Amino acid sequence: MSRKVIIDSDTASDDTLAILLASRFFDLVGVTVVAGNVKFENQVRNALFTLEYIGRADIPVYLGQDRPILNRWRTVEEVHGINGMGGWVFPDPNKRPEKESAVDAIIRMSKEYSGDLEILAVSPLTNLALAYLRDPSIVKRIRKVWIMGGAFTKGNTTPIAEFNFWVDPEATKIVLESGMDITIVPWETTEKYGTLDQNFWETVKGLGTKLSQFFVNANRTLLDFSLSQGNSGSVHPDSLTVYLAYDQSAILRKERRRVDIELCSESRGAMLVDWYKSGNENADLVLEADSRKFRDQVTSILSSF
Ligand SMILES: O=c1[nH]cnc2c1ncn2[C@@H]1O[C@H](CO)[C@@H](O)[C@H]1O
């Protein structure tokens, strides 16, 4: 039986590759959209279009929270392009979002697939935190939560904070303290092991498949942005997280630690890790991953049609 998974996504650029990967690796039972990367209505449009384009219009899209619980945040069109898809002008999707809200869908599916459902949270944690506040018993029904978020020291949004944790620090704290089984793939890990370099881009441009064209169009601004930040290619935190959830043999080093988040002033959104044994560890932190396996898997999927 294949694993039942919901991907919680602020759908822009790398999120679309993450959705494609999740649709291949798992029984993807829903995409829930949450405020983050770009304008909410663009994220919804991107998610609907992606599923249609990859031939999976059967996967439902649920509208989640269109703002963080408390925070005022900013979107990052400079990273993903004006529409979150590298400025790619694509036709309006025919697919429509579901009437049921993301929070309701998460709670309902945690019952339907009790003990099996996994959440791939590659976005701010607002939807998941609110689902938990509404029904704390989801903790015992959700098998596992994979979180892309947090920076050790190299914040990508403030000097110390990573984007997903920074957008909704209160939601992050609620989820970290919920008792869910959590694995975190932090920013630095994704930057080091989830960067797809110029050689990869050349290969993918030469594939000439529908999926390779999709990848190039949706991620071209991400590539430019990542290069401008000194990376050797485009950084794919969400896709790497989905890949590691699927192939855990590609997690080469992880540590179980107490993880918390700073809610105050300049350091708001900073991930706090107790590097010593605390006795109240709440998350596995992924520190090293197999970047070759990741790249090869992405190449193979982009070759498929
Ligand atoms: O500079 C960036 N590079 C890659 N992803 C980014 C960046 N800024 C925001 N995100 C978004 O936030 C998470 C990573 O921090 C990812 O989920 C991505 O969608």
Short mmCIF file of C-alpha atoms and ligand atoms in Angstrom, two decimals:
data_model
loop_
_atom_site.label_atom_id
_atom_site.label_comp_id
_atom_site.label_asym_id
_atom_site.label_seq_id
_atom_site.Cartn_x
_atom_site.Cartn_y
_atom_site.Cartn_z
CA MET A 1 0.00 0.00 0.00
CA SER A 2 1.48 3.29 -0.95
CA ARG A 3 1.85 6.02 1.62
CA LYS A 4 -1.00 8.53 2.02
CA VAL A 5 0.35 12.05 1.87
CA ILE A 6 -0.89 15.65 1.90
CA ILE A 7 1.48 18.33 0.63
CA ASP A 8 1.01 21.72 2.27
CA SER A 9 2.38 24.26 -0.17
CA ASP A 10 2.76 27.98 -0.86
CA THR A 11 2.94 27.00 -4.49
CA ALA A 12 5.70 28.75 -6.44
CA SER A 13 8.66 27.47 -8.49
CA ASP A 14 10.30 24.68 -6.44
CA ASP A 15 6.95 23.82 -4.82
CA THR A 16 5.71 22.68 -8.23
CA LEU A 17 8.59 20.20 -8.56
CA ALA A 18 7.86 19.07 -5.00
CA ILE A 19 4.22 18.43 -6.00
CA LEU A 20 5.34 16.50 -9.08
CA LEU A 21 7.71 14.35 -7.00
CA ALA A 22 5.07 13.74 -4.33
CA SER A 23 2.57 12.65 -7.00
CA ARG A 24 5.06 10.02 -8.20
CA PHE A 25 6.33 8.76 -4.84
CA PHE A 26 3.14 8.65 -2.80
CA ASP A 27 -0.60 8.35 -2.87
CA LEU A 28 -1.00 12.15 -2.88
CA VAL A 29 -4.46 12.67 -1.38
CA GLY A 30 -4.45 16.47 -1.43
CA VAL A 31 -2.59 19.72 -1.95
CA THR A 32 -3.37 22.35 0.69
CA VAL A 33 -2.41 25.93 -0.10
CA VAL A 34 -1.16 28.38 2.54
CA ALA A 35 0.09 31.98 2.58
CA GLY A 36 3.81 32.37 1.90
CA ASN A 37 5.87 32.79 -1.23
CA VAL A 38 3.69 34.90 -3.54
CA LYS A 39 0.12 36.30 -3.71
CA PHE A 40 -2.34 33.70 -2.46
CA GLU A 41 -4.43 33.69 -5.65
CA ASN A 42 -1.30 33.08 -7.72
CA GLN A 43 -0.30 30.18 -5.48
CA VAL A 44 -3.74 28.60 -5.96
CA ARG A 45 -3.55 29.11 -9.71
CA ASN A 46 -0.03 27.61 -9.75
CA ALA A 47 -1.14 24.53 -7.80
CA LEU A 48 -4.17 23.92 -10.04
CA PHE A 49 -2.15 24.44 -13.21
CA THR A 50 0.68 22.18 -12.04
CA LEU A 51 -1.68 19.27 -11.33
CA GLU A 52 -3.38 19.70 -14.69
CA TYR A 53 -0.09 19.96 -16.56
CA ILE A 54 1.36 16.82 -14.98
CA GLY A 55 -1.81 14.89 -15.76
CA ARG A 56 -3.01 14.68 -12.15
CA ALA A 57 -6.08 16.91 -12.17
CA ASP A 58 -7.69 14.17 -10.05
CA ILE A 59 -5.71 15.34 -6.98
CA PRO A 60 -7.83 17.83 -4.98
CA VAL A 61 -6.59 21.31 -4.05
CA TYR A 62 -7.84 22.79 -0.76
CA LEU A 63 -7.67 26.48 0.08
CA GLY A 64 -5.93 27.15 3.37
CA GLN A 65 -5.12 30.24 5.38
CA ASP A 66 -4.38 33.29 3.26
CA ARG A 67 -2.35 34.94 6.02
CA PRO A 68 -0.23 33.92 9.01
CA ILE A 69 -1.84 33.68 12.48
CA LEU A 70 -0.37 36.92 13.81
CA ASN A 71 2.58 37.95 11.73
CA ARG A 72 2.79 40.50 8.97
CA TRP A 73 4.88 38.96 6.28
CA ARG A 74 6.12 39.81 2.84
CA THR A 75 5.96 37.73 -0.31
CA VAL A 76 9.14 37.00 -2.26
CA GLU A 77 8.39 37.46 -5.96
CA GLU A 78 12.07 38.28 -6.46
CA VAL A 79 12.83 34.61 -5.69
CA HIS A 80 10.10 32.92 -7.74
CA GLY A 81 9.06 35.42 -10.41
CA ILE A 82 6.15 37.81 -10.50
CA ASN A 83 3.47 35.07 -10.58
CA GLY A 84 5.60 32.57 -8.65
CA MET A 85 6.28 30.67 -11.89
CA GLY A 86 9.27 32.54 -13.28
CA GLY A 87 6.97 34.97 -15.09
CA TRP A 88 5.74 32.12 -17.31
CA VAL A 89 2.49 33.19 -18.98
CA PHE A 90 0.36 30.04 -18.92
CA PRO A 91 -3.35 29.54 -19.59
CA ASP A 92 -5.90 29.59 -16.79
CA PRO A 93 -6.45 26.08 -15.46
CA ASN A 94 -9.90 24.49 -15.84
CA LYS A 95 -9.49 22.70 -12.53
CA ARG A 96 -11.16 24.30 -9.51
CA PRO A 97 -10.28 24.14 -5.81
CA GLU A 98 -12.48 22.13 -3.45
CA LYS A 99 -15.16 23.80 -1.31
CA GLU A 100 -13.85 22.18 1.84
CA SER A 101 -11.13 24.23 3.58
CA ALA A 102 -7.57 22.99 4.01
CA VAL A 103 -7.93 22.80 7.80
CA ASP A 104 -11.14 20.75 7.52
CA ALA A 105 -9.55 18.50 4.90
CA ILE A 106 -6.48 17.83 7.06
CA ILE A 107 -8.66 16.91 10.05
CA ARG A 108 -11.02 14.75 7.95
CA MET A 109 -8.23 12.86 6.20
CA SER A 110 -6.40 12.31 9.50
CA LYS A 111 -9.50 10.28 10.45
CA GLU A 112 -9.96 8.59 7.08
CA TYR A 113 -6.31 7.49 6.99
CA SER A 114 -5.81 7.33 10.72
CA GLY A 115 -2.29 6.20 11.60
CA ASP A 116 -1.17 6.40 7.98
CA LEU A 117 -1.45 10.03 6.88
CA GLU A 118 1.80 11.97 6.47
CA ILE A 119 2.10 15.71 5.94
CA LEU A 120 4.77 17.21 3.73
CA ALA A 121 4.90 20.75 5.09
CA VAL A 122 7.09 22.65 2.64
CA SER A 123 5.56 25.99 3.54
CA PRO A 124 4.69 28.16 6.53
CA LEU A 125 2.93 26.03 9.16
CA THR A 126 -0.30 28.04 9.51
CA ASN A 127 -2.69 25.36 8.17
CA LEU A 128 -1.20 22.61 10.28
CA ALA A 129 -1.13 24.71 13.46
CA LEU A 130 -4.80 25.65 13.03
CA ALA A 131 -5.81 22.06 12.30
CA TYR A 132 -4.07 21.07 15.53
CA LEU A 133 -5.71 23.86 17.56
CA ARG A 134 -9.12 22.84 16.21
CA ASP A 135 -8.56 19.15 16.88
CA PRO A 136 -5.48 18.27 18.97
CA SER A 137 -6.25 14.56 18.55
CA ILE A 138 -4.86 14.76 14.99
CA VAL A 139 -1.47 14.23 16.67
CA LYS A 140 -2.19 10.58 17.31
CA ARG A 141 -3.67 10.03 13.85
CA ILE A 142 -0.99 11.72 11.74
CA ARG A 143 1.88 9.33 11.23
CA LYS A 144 4.60 11.84 10.46
CA VAL A 145 5.24 15.47 9.56
CA TRP A 146 8.11 16.41 7.26
CA ILE A 147 8.97 20.06 7.61
CA MET A 148 11.12 22.19 5.33
CA GLY A 149 12.08 25.09 7.51
CA GLY A 150 14.45 26.78 9.91
CA ALA A 151 18.03 27.91 9.50
CA PHE A 152 20.89 27.12 11.88
CA THR A 153 22.70 30.39 11.26
CA LYS A 154 22.30 31.36 7.58
CA GLY A 155 18.85 32.90 7.44
CA ASN A 156 17.55 33.49 3.92
CA THR A 157 14.94 36.06 4.96
CA THR A 158 16.54 37.82 7.91
CA PRO A 159 20.17 37.27 8.96
CA ILE A 160 18.97 34.46 11.25
CA ALA A 161 15.55 33.35 9.99
CA GLU A 162 14.52 31.01 7.19
CA PHE A 163 11.44 32.01 5.17
CA ASN A 164 8.87 29.35 6.20
CA PHE A 165 9.62 29.71 9.93
CA TRP A 166 9.78 33.49 9.61
CA VAL A 167 6.40 33.86 7.85
CA ASP A 168 4.50 32.27 10.72
CA PRO A 169 6.64 31.83 13.84
CA GLU A 170 3.59 31.35 16.11
CA ALA A 171 2.31 28.51 13.93
CA THR A 172 5.80 26.99 13.94
CA LYS A 173 5.91 27.06 17.73
CA ILE A 174 2.45 25.47 17.98
CA VAL A 175 3.46 22.63 15.64
CA LEU A 176 6.85 22.07 17.31
CA GLU A 177 5.17 21.77 20.70
CA SER A 178 2.25 19.63 19.49
CA GLY A 179 3.88 16.25 20.01
CA MET A 180 3.68 15.28 16.33
CA ASP A 181 6.42 13.05 14.93
CA ILE A 182 8.55 15.67 13.17
CA THR A 183 11.53 15.58 10.85
CA ILE A 184 12.95 18.95 9.87
CA VAL A 185 15.04 19.60 6.76
CA PRO A 186 16.65 22.97 7.53
CA TRP A 187 17.68 25.60 5.00
CA GLU A 188 21.44 24.97 5.13
CA THR A 189 20.93 21.25 4.46
CA THR A 190 18.80 22.05 1.42
CA GLU A 191 21.25 24.64 0.14
CA LYS A 192 24.13 22.17 0.40
CA TYR A 193 22.39 19.03 -0.88
CA GLY A 194 19.37 20.35 -2.80
CA THR A 195 21.05 22.67 -5.31
CA LEU A 196 20.64 21.70 -8.97
CA ASP A 197 23.68 23.09 -10.77
CA GLN A 198 24.30 24.44 -14.25
CA ASN A 199 25.22 20.97 -15.60
CA PHE A 200 21.86 19.67 -14.41
CA TRP A 201 20.12 22.61 -16.10
CA GLU A 202 21.93 21.92 -19.38
CA THR A 203 20.92 18.26 -19.21
CA VAL A 204 17.31 19.12 -18.45
CA LYS A 205 17.10 21.71 -21.23
CA GLY A 206 18.26 18.97 -23.62
CA LEU A 207 15.59 16.49 -22.56
CA GLY A 208 12.89 18.14 -24.63
CA THR A 209 10.08 16.58 -22.59
CA LYS A 210 6.90 18.29 -21.43
CA LEU A 211 8.05 17.99 -17.83
CA SER A 212 11.51 19.39 -18.53
CA GLN A 213 9.92 22.43 -20.19
CA PHE A 214 7.67 22.84 -17.20
CA PHE A 215 10.65 22.71 -14.84
CA VAL A 216 12.69 25.23 -16.85
CA ASN A 217 9.79 27.70 -17.16
CA ALA A 218 8.71 27.52 -13.53
CA ASN A 219 12.21 27.69 -12.01
CA ARG A 220 14.11 30.16 -14.19
CA THR A 221 13.76 33.09 -11.78
CA LEU A 222 14.68 30.79 -8.89
CA LEU A 223 17.87 29.87 -10.78
CA ASP A 224 18.78 33.53 -11.38
CA PHE A 225 18.03 34.40 -7.77
CA SER A 226 20.00 31.48 -6.33
CA LEU A 227 22.99 32.29 -8.56
CA SER A 228 22.85 35.92 -7.43
CA GLN A 229 23.12 34.67 -3.84
CA GLY A 230 26.29 32.74 -4.60
CA ASN A 231 24.80 29.26 -5.08
CA SER A 232 26.06 27.03 -7.91
CA GLY A 233 22.55 26.48 -9.28
CA SER A 234 18.88 26.66 -8.26
CA VAL A 235 18.16 25.71 -4.63
CA HIS A 236 15.27 23.23 -4.17
CA PRO A 237 14.42 22.98 -0.48
CA ASP A 238 10.86 21.70 -0.96
CA SER A 239 11.74 19.07 -3.55
CA LEU A 240 14.67 17.77 -1.49
CA THR A 241 12.38 17.45 1.54
CA VAL A 242 9.82 15.44 -0.46
CA TYR A 243 12.59 13.26 -1.87
CA LEU A 244 14.06 12.53 1.58
CA ALA A 245 10.61 11.68 2.94
CA TYR A 246 10.36 9.11 0.14
CA ASP A 247 13.89 7.69 0.17
CA GLN A 248 15.09 7.82 3.74
CA SER A 249 18.28 5.98 2.83
CA ALA A 250 19.30 9.31 1.24
CA ILE A 251 19.31 10.93 4.69
CA LEU A 252 22.98 10.47 5.54
CA ARG A 253 23.03 12.16 8.94
CA LYS A 254 20.32 13.29 11.31
CA GLU A 255 20.18 14.21 14.99
CA ARG A 256 17.26 14.17 17.37
CA ARG A 257 17.15 17.50 19.21
CA ARG A 258 14.96 19.95 21.07
CA VAL A 259 13.90 22.55 18.53
CA ASP A 260 12.15 25.81 19.36
CA ILE A 261 11.63 29.17 17.66
CA GLU A 262 12.32 32.76 18.67
CA LEU A 263 9.26 35.04 18.61
CA CYS A 264 10.90 38.36 19.50
CA SER A 265 12.05 41.43 17.60
CA GLU A 266 15.08 41.23 15.32
CA SER A 267 15.64 37.51 15.78
CA ARG A 268 11.96 36.59 15.25
CA GLY A 269 11.68 33.37 13.28
CA ALA A 270 15.11 32.06 14.30
CA MET A 271 15.29 28.31 14.89
CA LEU A 272 16.61 27.43 18.34
CA VAL A 273 18.33 24.06 18.63
CA ASP A 274 19.48 22.56 21.91
CA TRP A 275 22.58 20.71 20.68
CA TYR A 276 22.98 18.86 23.99
CA LYS A 277 20.83 16.04 25.32
CA SER A 278 17.81 17.76 26.84
CA GLY A 279 15.56 14.82 27.53
CA ASN A 280 12.70 16.56 25.74
CA GLU A 281 13.77 16.19 22.12
CA ASN A 282 10.93 16.91 19.70
CA ALA A 283 12.36 16.66 16.18
CA ASP A 284 14.87 14.94 13.94
CA LEU A 285 17.09 17.42 12.14
CA VAL A 286 18.46 16.33 8.78
CA LEU A 287 22.11 17.41 8.53
CA GLU A 288 23.45 15.54 5.50
CA ALA A 289 21.80 14.07 2.44
CA ASP A 290 22.70 12.29 -0.78
CA SER A 291 22.55 15.06 -3.37
CA ARG A 292 23.43 12.72 -6.27
CA LYS A 293 20.51 10.42 -5.63
CA PHE A 294 18.24 13.47 -5.43
CA ARG A 295 19.51 14.91 -8.70
CA ASP A 296 19.32 11.57 -10.51
CA GLN A 297 15.77 10.97 -9.34
CA VAL A 298 14.66 14.44 -10.46
CA THR A 299 16.34 13.95 -13.86
CA SER A 300 14.65 10.60 -14.32
CA ILE A 301 11.21 11.99 -13.50
CA LEU A 302 11.66 15.03 -15.76
CA SER A 303 12.63 12.61 -18.56
CA SER A 304 9.47 10.54 -18.23
CA PHE A 305 7.19 12.56 -20.53
O1 LIG B 1 15.76 32.35 -1.35
C1 LIG B 1 15.02 31.38 -1.40
N1 LIG B 1 15.41 30.26 -2.03
C2 LIG B 1 14.62 29.15 -2.07
N2 LIG B 1 13.41 29.10 -1.50
C3 LIG B 1 12.95 30.20 -0.87
C4 LIG B 1 13.71 31.35 -0.80
N3 LIG B 1 12.99 32.26 -0.12
C5 LIG B 1 11.83 31.68 0.23
N4 LIG B 1 11.79 30.43 -0.22
C6 LIG B 1 10.68 29.53 0.09
O2 LIG B 1 10.84 29.30 1.49
C7 LIG B 1 11.41 28.01 1.71
C8 LIG B 1 12.91 28.07 1.84
O3 LIG B 1 13.27 28.98 2.81
C9 LIG B 1 10.92 27.16 0.58
O4 LIG B 1 9.75 26.48 1.02
C10 LIG B 1 10.65 28.14 -0.56
O5 LIG B 1 9.38 27.91 -1.15
#
